[in-house]
Coordinates of C-alpha atoms and ligand atoms in Angstrom, one line a residue:
M1 CA -105.3 -15.9 61.8
L2 CA -105.2 -13.5 59.1
N3 CA -102.0 -13.2 56.7
G4 CA -100.9 -9.3 56.5
Y5 CA -103.4 -8.5 59.1
G6 CA -102.8 -7.2 62.9
G7 CA -105.9 -9.1 63.7
S8 CA -107.8 -7.1 65.7
I9 CA -110.4 -4.3 65.8
L10 CA -109.8 -2.4 68.8
R11 CA -112.4 -0.2 70.3
V12 CA -112.5 2.7 73.0
N13 CA -116.0 4.3 73.7
L14 CA -114.7 7.5 75.4
T15 CA -117.8 8.4 77.4
T16 CA -117.9 4.9 79.4
G17 CA -114.3 4.7 79.6
K18 CA -114.6 0.8 78.0
I19 CA -111.8 -0.7 75.8
S20 CA -112.5 -3.4 74.1
K21 CA -111.3 -5.8 71.4
E22 CA -112.9 -8.0 69.1
P23 CA -111.3 -10.2 65.6
T24 CA -110.3 -8.0 62.4
P25 CA -114.0 -9.7 60.0
P26 CA -112.5 -12.0 57.9
E27 CA -115.5 -11.1 55.6
V28 CA -114.5 -7.3 55.7
A29 CA -110.9 -7.5 55.1
R30 CA -111.8 -10.1 51.6
D31 CA -114.4 -7.4 50.7
F32 CA -112.8 -4.5 51.8
I33 CA -109.4 -5.4 52.3
G34 CA -108.1 -2.6 55.2
G35 CA -107.2 1.0 55.2
R36 CA -110.5 3.9 54.5
G37 CA -111.8 0.8 52.6
F38 CA -112.7 -0.5 56.5
G39 CA -113.6 3.3 57.1
I40 CA -115.7 3.6 54.7
Y41 CA -117.3 0.0 56.0
F42 CA -117.2 0.9 60.1
L43 CA -118.7 4.6 58.8
T44 CA -121.6 3.0 56.8
K45 CA -121.9 0.4 59.1
E46 CA -121.8 2.3 62.5
V47 CA -122.1 5.6 62.7
P48 CA -126.2 6.5 61.7
K49 CA -127.7 8.7 59.5
G50 CA -127.9 12.6 60.4
T51 CA -124.8 12.2 64.0
D52 CA -123.7 15.4 64.4
P53 CA -119.8 15.7 63.6
L54 CA -118.9 16.4 66.7
G55 CA -121.5 14.5 68.5
P56 CA -120.9 10.7 70.6
E57 CA -122.3 9.2 67.9
N58 CA -119.6 10.2 65.3
K59 CA -116.8 7.7 65.5
L60 CA -112.9 8.3 64.3
I61 CA -111.7 5.1 62.5
I62 CA -107.7 4.4 62.3
S63 CA -107.3 2.0 60.1
S64 CA -104.0 0.5 58.4
G65 CA -104.0 -1.7 55.4
P66 CA -102.2 -5.4 54.4
L67 CA -99.0 -4.1 52.9
S68 CA -98.8 -1.4 56.6
G69 CA -95.4 -2.0 58.4
M70 CA -94.3 -4.9 55.8
L71 CA -91.7 -5.4 54.0
V72 CA -93.1 -3.0 51.3
A73 CA -91.3 0.7 50.2
G74 CA -93.5 3.2 52.2
G75 CA -95.6 0.9 53.4
G76 CA -96.3 3.5 56.2
K77 CA -99.1 4.4 55.3
C78 CA -102.8 5.0 57.6
D79 CA -106.4 6.4 57.1
W80 CA -108.0 8.6 59.4
T81 CA -112.8 8.1 58.5
T82 CA -115.4 9.9 59.7
K83 CA -118.0 12.1 59.1
S84 CA -116.3 15.4 58.4
P85 CA -116.9 18.4 60.6
L86 CA -115.5 20.6 57.5
T87 CA -118.7 19.6 54.7
G88 CA -121.0 17.3 56.6
G89 CA -119.7 14.1 54.1
Y90 CA -117.2 11.7 54.2
A91 CA -113.4 12.2 55.0
S92 CA -110.9 9.8 54.7
A93 CA -107.2 11.8 55.3
S94 CA -104.0 9.4 54.9
L95 CA -101.3 9.5 57.9
G96 CA -97.5 8.6 56.4
G97 CA -94.2 8.3 58.8
L98 CA -94.5 5.6 61.7
F99 CA -97.6 5.3 63.5
T100 CA -99.5 3.0 61.2
A101 CA -96.4 0.0 61.9
E102 CA -96.7 0.0 65.5
M103 CA -100.4 0.4 65.5
K104 CA -99.8 -3.2 63.0
Y105 CA -96.9 -4.6 65.8
A106 CA -100.1 -4.1 68.4
G107 CA -101.9 -6.2 66.8
I108 CA -104.6 -3.8 65.8
D109 CA -106.0 -3.1 62.2
S110 CA -108.6 -0.4 63.3
I111 CA -109.1 2.3 66.1
I112 CA -112.6 3.1 66.4
L113 CA -113.0 6.4 68.9
E114 CA -116.2 6.4 70.5
G115 CA -118.6 8.3 72.4
I116 CA -116.4 11.5 74.3
S117 CA -114.4 11.6 77.0
P118 CA -115.8 13.7 79.2
K119 CA -112.2 15.1 80.6
P120 CA -109.1 15.3 77.7
V121 CA -107.1 11.8 77.8
Y122 CA -105.1 10.3 75.7
L123 CA -105.5 6.6 74.8
F124 CA -102.1 5.2 75.4
I125 CA -101.1 1.6 74.1
D126 CA -98.3 -1.0 74.2
D127 CA -99.5 -4.1 73.2
N128 CA -101.8 -5.2 75.7
K129 CA -101.4 -2.5 77.8
I130 CA -104.4 -0.1 76.3
E131 CA -105.5 2.6 78.8
L132 CA -106.5 6.2 78.6
R133 CA -104.9 8.7 80.4
D134 CA -105.5 12.1 82.2
A135 CA -103.8 14.8 79.3
A136 CA -105.2 17.7 81.3
P137 CA -101.1 18.7 81.7
Y138 CA -101.1 18.2 77.2
W139 CA -104.5 20.5 76.2
G140 CA -104.2 23.6 75.2
K141 CA -100.2 22.8 74.0
G142 CA -98.7 22.7 70.2
T143 CA -98.4 19.2 68.8
F144 CA -94.6 19.7 68.7
E145 CA -94.2 20.1 72.7
V146 CA -96.3 17.9 73.4
E147 CA -95.5 14.9 70.8
K148 CA -91.6 15.8 72.1
E149 CA -92.4 15.3 76.1
F150 CA -94.2 12.2 74.7
K151 CA -90.7 10.8 73.4
E152 CA -89.2 12.1 76.2
K153 CA -91.4 10.0 78.6
F154 CA -92.3 7.2 76.6
G155 CA -89.4 6.9 74.5
E156 CA -88.5 7.2 70.6
E157 CA -90.0 3.5 69.4
Y158 CA -92.9 5.3 70.9
Q159 CA -95.6 6.7 67.3
I160 CA -98.3 10.1 68.6
A161 CA -100.5 11.6 66.5
V162 CA -101.5 14.1 68.5
I163 CA -104.1 17.3 67.6
G164 CA -103.2 20.9 67.7
P165 CA -105.0 23.6 70.2
G166 CA -107.3 23.8 66.5
G167 CA -108.5 20.6 66.9
E168 CA -109.1 21.7 70.8
N169 CA -110.9 24.1 69.3
G170 CA -113.2 23.1 66.4
V171 CA -111.5 24.1 63.8
A172 CA -113.3 22.7 60.7
F173 CA -110.1 21.7 59.4
A174 CA -107.7 20.6 61.9
H175 CA -105.3 18.0 61.5
I176 CA -103.7 15.8 63.6
N177 CA -99.4 16.1 63.4
H178 CA -97.3 12.6 63.9
D179 CA -93.8 13.0 63.7
Y180 CA -93.3 16.3 63.7
G181 CA -94.0 16.7 60.5
R182 CA -96.6 14.4 59.0
Q183 CA -100.1 14.6 59.1
A184 CA -103.4 13.2 58.5
G185 CA -104.8 16.7 57.1
R186 CA -108.0 17.1 55.6
G187 CA -111.9 17.0 56.1
G188 CA -111.3 17.4 59.7
V189 CA -110.5 14.5 61.1
G190 CA -108.6 16.4 64.2
T191 CA -111.3 18.2 64.9
V192 CA -113.2 15.1 66.3
M193 CA -110.6 14.0 67.8
G194 CA -110.7 16.8 69.4
A195 CA -115.0 17.6 70.1
K196 CA -113.8 13.9 71.3
K197 CA -111.8 14.9 74.3
V198 CA -108.7 12.8 73.2
K199 CA -105.4 15.5 72.7
A200 CA -103.2 11.9 71.4
I201 CA -102.2 8.5 70.8
V202 CA -99.4 6.7 71.6
V203 CA -98.9 3.5 70.5
H204 CA -95.8 1.3 70.6
G205 CA -96.0 -2.5 69.9
T206 CA -94.0 -5.7 69.5
K207 CA -95.6 -8.3 67.9
S208 CA -95.0 -10.1 64.3
V209 CA -97.7 -10.0 61.6
P210 CA -98.8 -13.7 60.1
V211 CA -97.4 -13.6 56.1
A212 CA -98.6 -16.3 54.0
D213 CA -95.6 -17.0 52.0
V214 CA -92.0 -15.4 53.9
D215 CA -89.9 -16.8 51.0
A216 CA -92.3 -15.3 48.5
Y217 CA -92.5 -12.1 50.9
R218 CA -88.3 -11.7 50.8
Q219 CA -88.4 -11.7 47.9
A220 CA -91.3 -9.6 46.3
G221 CA -90.8 -7.2 49.0
M222 CA -87.2 -7.0 48.0
A223 CA -87.8 -6.3 44.2
L224 CA -89.9 -3.5 45.1
Y225 CA -87.4 -2.1 47.1
K226 CA -84.8 -2.3 44.1
A227 CA -86.9 -1.3 41.3
C228 CA -87.6 1.8 43.8
K229 CA -82.9 1.9 44.5
E230 CA -82.7 1.9 40.7
A231 CA -85.3 4.6 39.7
E232 CA -84.0 6.7 36.8
G233 CA -86.0 9.6 38.8
L234 CA -85.0 8.3 42.3
K235 CA -81.9 11.6 42.5
E236 CA -84.0 14.1 41.7
W237 CA -87.1 13.6 43.6
T238 CA -85.0 12.7 47.0
R239 CA -83.6 16.1 46.5
Y240 CA -86.8 17.7 46.0
G241 CA -89.5 15.6 47.1
T242 CA -92.6 17.5 45.6
T243 CA -91.8 20.8 45.7
I244 CA -90.5 19.9 42.1
V245 CA -93.7 20.7 40.5
V246 CA -93.3 24.3 41.9
S247 CA -91.6 25.7 38.4
W248 CA -93.8 23.4 36.6
C249 CA -97.1 24.4 37.7
D250 CA -96.1 28.4 37.3
E251 CA -95.1 27.5 34.2
V252 CA -98.0 26.0 32.8
G253 CA -100.6 28.0 34.6
A254 CA -101.2 25.8 37.0
L255 CA -99.7 27.1 40.4
P256 CA -102.8 29.2 42.3
T257 CA -101.8 32.6 42.4
R258 CA -103.6 34.9 44.8
N259 CA -106.2 33.0 45.7
F260 CA -107.3 31.1 42.2
S261 CA -107.2 34.6 40.1
A262 CA -104.1 33.4 38.2
G263 CA -102.1 29.7 37.5
S264 CA -98.7 32.0 37.0
F265 CA -97.0 33.8 39.7
E266 CA -94.8 36.6 38.9
D267 CA -92.3 35.6 42.1
G268 CA -93.0 31.8 41.7
K269 CA -89.7 31.4 41.0
N270 CA -88.4 32.8 44.4
L271 CA -90.8 29.6 45.4
Y272 CA -89.7 26.7 43.2
G273 CA -87.7 23.8 45.1
T274 CA -84.8 24.4 43.6
V275 CA -84.4 27.7 45.7
M276 CA -85.9 26.0 48.6
R277 CA -83.5 23.7 48.1
E278 CA -80.4 25.9 48.1
Q279 CA -81.8 28.2 50.1
I280 CA -83.3 26.1 53.5
V281 CA -83.0 22.7 53.4
I282 CA -80.8 20.8 55.5
T283 CA -81.5 17.1 55.6
D284 CA -84.4 14.8 54.0
K285 CA -87.0 13.0 56.2
G286 CA -88.9 10.0 54.9
C287 CA -92.4 7.7 56.2
F288 CA -91.4 3.8 57.7
G289 CA -89.2 2.5 54.7
C290 CA -89.3 4.5 52.2
P291 CA -86.3 4.4 50.0
C292 CA -86.9 7.9 48.3
P293 CA -87.8 9.8 51.2
C294 CA -89.4 13.7 49.9
G295 CA -89.5 14.9 53.7
K296 CA -87.3 17.8 53.3
Y297 CA -86.0 19.7 56.9
S298 CA -86.0 23.4 56.4
S299 CA -84.5 25.8 58.6
M300 CA -85.7 29.7 58.6
K301 CA -83.1 31.3 59.2
R302 CA -84.8 35.1 59.8
Y303 CA -87.1 32.8 62.3
G304 CA -84.6 30.7 63.9
T305 CA -86.7 28.4 63.7
H306 CA -86.9 25.1 61.4
V307 CA -89.6 22.5 59.9
E308 CA -90.8 19.3 58.0
G309 CA -91.7 21.0 54.8
P310 CA -92.8 22.6 53.2
E311 CA -94.1 20.5 50.6
Y312 CA -95.6 21.4 47.2
E313 CA -99.9 21.6 48.0
T314 CA -98.7 24.1 51.2
I315 CA -95.9 26.4 48.8
G316 CA -99.3 26.6 46.5
M317 CA -102.2 27.9 48.8
L318 CA -99.8 29.0 51.8
G319 CA -97.6 30.6 49.1
S320 CA -98.1 32.2 45.7
N321 CA -101.8 31.8 46.5
L322 CA -101.1 34.6 49.1
G323 CA -98.6 36.4 47.3
F324 CA -96.0 35.1 49.5
T325 CA -92.2 36.0 47.2
N326 CA -90.2 34.5 49.9
I327 CA -89.5 30.4 51.0
E328 CA -88.7 31.7 54.6
D329 CA -92.2 33.3 54.8
V330 CA -94.0 30.1 53.6
A331 CA -92.6 28.0 55.6
Q332 CA -93.1 29.4 59.1
A333 CA -96.5 29.7 58.0
N334 CA -96.3 26.1 57.6
L335 CA -94.1 25.6 61.1
L336 CA -97.6 27.5 62.4
C337 CA -99.6 25.3 60.7
D338 CA -98.8 22.4 62.3
D339 CA -97.9 22.8 65.8
L340 CA -101.5 24.7 66.2
G341 CA -103.1 21.3 64.6
I342 CA -104.5 22.8 61.3
D343 CA -104.4 21.9 57.5
T344 CA -102.5 23.5 55.2
I345 CA -104.3 24.0 52.4
S346 CA -107.5 24.8 54.0
A347 CA -106.0 27.4 56.1
G348 CA -104.4 29.0 52.6
G349 CA -107.6 28.6 51.2
V350 CA -109.1 30.7 53.8
I351 CA -107.3 33.2 54.3
A352 CA -106.9 33.8 50.6
W353 CA -110.7 34.5 50.5
A354 CA -110.3 36.9 53.0
I355 CA -107.4 38.5 51.5
E356 CA -109.6 39.4 48.4
A357 CA -112.4 39.9 50.1
Y358 CA -110.4 42.7 52.0
T359 CA -109.1 43.7 49.2
K360 CA -112.2 44.3 47.4
G361 CA -113.2 46.1 50.5
I362 CA -115.9 43.4 51.2
L363 CA -113.9 43.4 54.3
T364 CA -112.5 46.3 56.5
K365 CA -110.2 46.4 59.5
A366 CA -112.9 46.3 61.9
D367 CA -114.0 43.2 60.7
T368 CA -110.3 41.3 60.7
D369 CA -109.5 42.7 64.4
G370 CA -107.4 45.7 62.9
L371 CA -104.9 43.4 60.4
E372 CA -104.1 45.0 57.2
L373 CA -104.9 42.1 54.5
S374 CA -102.9 42.4 52.0
W375 CA -100.9 40.2 49.5
G376 CA -97.7 38.9 50.5
N377 CA -98.5 40.3 54.1
P378 CA -96.7 37.7 56.2
Q379 CA -97.0 38.7 60.0
A380 CA -101.2 39.2 59.0
V381 CA -101.5 35.6 57.9
F382 CA -98.9 34.4 61.0
A383 CA -101.5 36.7 63.3
L384 CA -104.7 35.1 61.0
I385 CA -103.7 31.6 61.0
E386 CA -103.4 31.9 65.3
K387 CA -106.5 34.0 66.1
I388 CA -108.3 30.7 63.6
A389 CA -106.7 27.8 65.7
K390 CA -107.8 29.6 68.9
K391 CA -111.1 30.3 67.2
Q392 CA -110.5 34.0 68.4
G393 CA -112.7 37.2 67.2
F394 CA -111.7 37.2 63.1
G395 CA -110.0 34.0 63.3
A396 CA -113.5 32.1 64.6
L397 CA -115.4 32.9 60.9
L398 CA -112.5 31.9 59.3
A399 CA -112.5 28.2 61.2
D400 CA -115.6 26.9 60.4
G401 CA -114.1 26.9 56.8
V402 CA -114.1 29.1 53.1
K403 CA -118.2 28.1 52.1
K404 CA -119.8 29.1 55.7
A405 CA -117.7 31.9 55.8
A406 CA -118.8 33.5 52.5
Q407 CA -122.5 32.0 53.2
K408 CA -122.2 34.8 56.0
V409 CA -120.3 37.5 55.3
G410 CA -122.6 37.3 51.5
K411 CA -122.0 40.5 49.3
G412 CA -120.7 38.5 46.7
S413 CA -117.8 37.1 48.6
E414 CA -119.2 32.9 47.8
K415 CA -118.4 33.7 44.1
F416 CA -114.2 34.0 45.3
A417 CA -114.7 31.3 47.7
I418 CA -112.7 28.0 45.7
H419 CA -113.9 24.8 46.5
V420 CA -116.0 21.9 46.1
K421 CA -118.6 20.2 48.6
G422 CA -117.6 22.1 51.1
M423 CA -113.7 21.6 51.5
E424 CA -111.1 24.2 50.2
Q425 CA -109.5 23.6 46.9
S426 CA -105.9 21.9 46.5
A427 CA -102.9 23.8 44.9
Y428 CA -104.6 23.0 41.3
A429 CA -105.3 26.3 39.4
T430 CA -108.1 24.5 36.7
H431 CA -109.1 27.7 34.4
N432 CA -108.2 25.3 31.9
A433 CA -107.4 22.3 33.0
T434 CA -110.5 19.9 32.2
A435 CA -109.5 16.5 33.5
M436 CA -107.9 17.9 36.6
L437 CA -111.5 20.1 36.8
I438 CA -113.4 17.2 36.8
S439 CA -111.3 15.4 39.0
Y440 CA -112.4 18.8 41.6
M441 CA -115.5 18.0 41.0
T442 CA -116.2 14.9 41.4
C443 CA -113.3 14.2 44.7
D444 CA -114.3 11.8 47.3
V445 CA -114.1 14.0 50.1
G446 CA -114.2 17.4 47.9
A447 CA -112.1 19.2 46.5
H448 CA -108.7 17.5 46.7
H449 CA -105.5 16.6 44.2
N450 CA -104.2 13.1 45.2
R451 CA -107.5 10.7 44.1
A452 CA -107.0 11.4 40.4
W453 CA -103.9 13.8 40.0
A454 CA -105.3 14.1 36.4
I455 CA -103.3 17.7 35.9
T456 CA -100.2 16.0 33.7
Y457 CA -102.9 14.4 31.4
D458 CA -104.2 17.4 30.4
L459 CA -101.4 18.9 29.0
Q460 CA -100.8 15.2 27.1
V461 CA -103.8 15.7 25.3
G462 CA -104.8 19.2 25.0
R463 CA -106.0 21.0 28.1
D464 CA -109.0 22.8 27.2
K465 CA -110.6 19.0 25.7
V466 CA -113.5 18.4 26.5
V467 CA -113.5 14.9 25.7
P468 CA -114.9 11.5 27.5
E469 CA -111.2 9.7 26.7
K470 CA -110.1 12.1 29.6
V471 CA -113.8 11.7 32.1
A472 CA -112.7 7.8 31.2
R473 CA -108.7 8.3 32.9
V474 CA -109.9 10.3 36.0
I475 CA -112.8 7.4 37.0
W476 CA -109.1 5.1 36.2
L477 CA -107.4 6.8 38.8
Q478 CA -110.1 8.3 41.1
N479 CA -110.9 3.2 41.4
F480 CA -107.1 2.8 41.8
R481 CA -105.3 5.3 43.1
P482 CA -107.2 5.6 46.8
M483 CA -106.1 1.6 46.6
F484 CA -102.7 2.5 48.2
D485 CA -105.2 4.4 51.1
V486 CA -106.6 0.5 51.0
L487 CA -103.8 -0.9 51.2
G488 CA -101.7 1.3 53.4
A489 CA -99.2 2.2 51.4
C490 CA -97.8 5.2 50.1
R491 CA -98.3 5.7 45.7
L492 CA -95.7 8.0 45.4
Q493 CA -93.2 5.0 44.3
W494 CA -95.9 4.9 41.7
V495 CA -96.5 8.3 40.7
E496 CA -93.0 9.3 40.7
L497 CA -90.3 7.1 40.5
G498 CA -93.0 5.1 37.3
I499 CA -92.7 1.4 39.5
D500 CA -95.2 -0.9 37.6
R501 CA -98.1 -1.5 40.2
K502 CA -97.6 -4.6 38.7
L503 CA -94.8 -5.2 41.5
Y504 CA -97.1 -4.9 44.4
E505 CA -99.5 -8.3 42.7
P506 CA -96.5 -10.9 44.1
L507 CA -96.0 -9.1 47.3
L508 CA -99.5 -8.7 48.3
Q509 CA -100.4 -12.5 47.5
A510 CA -96.8 -13.5 49.2
I511 CA -97.9 -11.9 52.7
T512 CA -101.9 -11.7 52.3
G513 CA -102.4 -15.5 50.5
I514 CA -104.4 -14.2 48.1
P515 CA -104.4 -13.9 44.6
R516 CA -105.3 -10.1 43.9
T517 CA -104.6 -8.1 40.5
W518 CA -104.9 -4.5 39.8
E519 CA -108.0 -5.1 37.9
D520 CA -109.0 -6.7 41.2
L521 CA -108.0 -4.1 42.8
E522 CA -110.1 -1.7 40.7
A523 CA -113.2 -3.0 41.2
V524 CA -113.0 -3.0 44.9
G525 CA -112.0 0.8 44.3
N526 CA -115.0 1.2 42.1
R527 CA -117.1 -0.5 44.8
I528 CA -116.1 2.2 48.0
W529 CA -116.5 5.3 45.4
N530 CA -119.5 4.1 44.7
L531 CA -120.3 3.3 48.7
T532 CA -118.9 6.8 49.6
R533 CA -121.6 8.4 46.7
L534 CA -124.3 6.7 48.5
Y535 CA -123.0 7.7 51.7
W536 CA -122.9 11.7 50.8
A537 CA -126.5 11.1 49.3
R538 CA -127.4 9.7 53.5
E539 CA -126.3 12.0 54.9
N540 CA -127.3 15.4 52.8
E541 CA -130.7 16.1 52.2
G542 CA -130.8 17.2 48.2
F543 CA -127.3 15.8 47.8
G544 CA -127.0 15.6 43.9
R545 CA -125.2 17.5 41.1
A546 CA -125.1 21.1 42.2
W547 CA -123.1 19.6 44.5
D548 CA -119.9 19.0 42.1
M549 CA -120.3 22.4 41.0
P550 CA -117.0 23.9 41.3
S551 CA -115.5 27.9 41.7
P552 CA -117.4 30.2 38.9
R553 CA -114.0 31.6 39.1
F554 CA -112.6 28.8 36.8
Y555 CA -116.0 29.5 34.5
E556 CA -116.3 32.7 34.4
E557 CA -113.3 35.1 35.4
P558 CA -110.3 34.0 33.0
P559 CA -106.4 35.5 34.4
Q560 CA -105.2 38.4 33.7
S561 CA -102.0 37.6 33.6
G562 CA -99.3 33.7 33.0
A563 CA -99.9 31.0 30.8
T564 CA -103.6 30.7 30.8
A565 CA -104.2 34.4 30.7
G566 CA -107.9 35.0 29.1
Q567 CA -108.2 30.9 29.5
I568 CA -111.1 29.2 31.6
T569 CA -113.7 26.1 30.9
R570 CA -117.1 27.2 29.8
L571 CA -119.9 26.3 32.3
E572 CA -121.5 24.8 28.8
D573 CA -118.3 22.3 28.9
V574 CA -118.4 21.9 33.1
N575 CA -121.8 20.4 32.7
R576 CA -120.9 17.6 29.8
L577 CA -118.1 17.0 31.7
L578 CA -120.5 16.0 34.6
D579 CA -123.1 14.4 31.6
M580 CA -119.9 12.1 30.4
Y581 CA -118.1 11.8 34.3
Y582 CA -121.8 10.4 35.9
E583 CA -122.0 8.2 32.3
Q584 CA -119.6 6.3 32.1
R585 CA -119.8 6.1 36.3
G586 CA -123.4 5.0 35.9
W587 CA -125.3 7.9 37.3
D588 CA -128.4 9.4 36.7
A589 CA -128.5 12.9 35.7
N590 CA -128.4 14.1 39.2
G591 CA -124.6 12.0 40.1
M592 CA -126.6 9.1 41.9
P593 CA -125.9 5.5 41.1
T594 CA -128.7 3.7 39.6
P595 CA -130.8 0.8 40.9
A596 CA -128.3 -1.2 38.8
T597 CA -125.7 -0.3 39.6
I598 CA -126.3 -0.4 43.4
E599 CA -127.5 -3.7 42.9
K600 CA -124.2 -4.4 39.9
L601 CA -122.1 -3.7 42.8
N602 CA -123.5 -5.6 45.4
L603 CA -124.5 -2.8 48.1
G604 CA -127.4 -3.3 48.2
A605 CA -127.1 -3.8 51.9
F606 CA -126.0 0.0 52.9
V607 CA -128.9 1.2 51.1
S608 CA -131.2 2.1 53.6
Ligands
SF4_1 FE1 -93.1 8.7 52.7 FE2 -92.6 9.7 50.9 FE3 -91.8 8.3 51.2 FE4 -94.1 8.3 50.3 S1 -92.9 9.4 49.4 S2 -93.1 7.3 51.5 S3 -94.9 10.1 51.0 S4 -91.2 9.7 52.2

């Protein structure tokens, strides 16, 4: 019996229809703990080198952690790992909401989807009753409609994770939607689920989870809750959620504006969190066990619709980055992406690239199916989102992601395709924010912010400074922040409310019976980080330094306006950042873990 775990790994072979369970391996729980730790372990061990992300040999691995579904403030996170159809490397997306708690109560730590079903199915889990069922009546429908139908059919206590047409049609950045407004968003995890012909997973469980020390568990759990409830920033955070940073980003030049050509938006004020709260927010919404709900539920009067969101990233990528000047338009674009099942960040990135290409004459109406792709044109963007999700006409080009779209179109458009390793950069402009820039460059899934959100550190120590301390800070964040995704808990209580992370130590010990400090957890995080790097190299011939380079926009094209007008990070400084990073990580000049690092981290068994 593993304290803190559901106790089993559920394997679903979609090709044969065989469903089996095996005990969660204790040594994997010891070394990789859970969540994305389990994800990279199973991905590396079980998915053969060179696997086609959309082929039967790829696997979709959904894992909770020891804090998931427990008396833990924010213990509602699970990880979705696969080989990414967007980047060809490692994909790991975090999902909040209520899904992971039910999964754990059904006694499951990981669901591993293997093979490809001959026909559309959904996976139904109700404790020990586990079946593949016909999804033909749901195929082609939007995520909201399907979730509603399942809730009506099975009951509110059943939790649903569902793909939309984007995942069914093979959009490279399709996501998985849950609880109407929570997503496993990045890297195309929904694309893989669609390729496997799995429309949804429906889960409900009633089992208890063994805990090592119930009294200590109750005490430590309540201490964490109390700290959240008494946090100074609780009221403001709950009122605005992540939208709290829109105004700050605009002021400091980090708000992506018109395809990251600037970091301040002249109409940015219309998109600020205060404006959104006043104009469209109708209520707050949170994940399982969260005392500080950051989800904002909005009503868009001009469209007669409502949606959970938009949160900061979506406001940046589908708002200022497209030149939108009205928060209702951003929220409507958010709704379309969620319902059609595509990632708002990547959608915003690839659409911004298309608009810039159009305004420069590289694309014309003959290419865009007649759409007028100008900045601040919501109707054209709405049409484009639908075309992308359905891979229709011009949308099919964008559905492969910005890197491939720019490679196909050429004519210099590659230079303003804003991505790292094929993943569209999320919503921080990094013309002059060197810590955030190296964070994006070295992130384990591509240009994603949540591993090392270092932009405030840039402001703190001098944004253009290229010093080892900045790199060390990014590495520290990369080692420990993703550990929340390993444990199965939200990191925002620590990030936004300033909760002492030491409070998690007695809680984790009471649940699992294993004493672990954050230093111990960081060591596990470092090992996982190196393993993901080795995975990228295993899957991509020639992988190395060139893959870590950012868009030239950040080292060649200073913004013409806003807080960072005239500022860039020079190419030589970009390279200095990389040199420092590799050295501190124990990697060689090409960015690969050295034999000594592999040995020190005991990763030899994973190198083939
Ligand atoms: Fe979910 Fe937000 Fe609460 Fe985190 S802070 S658990 S993301 S509602």
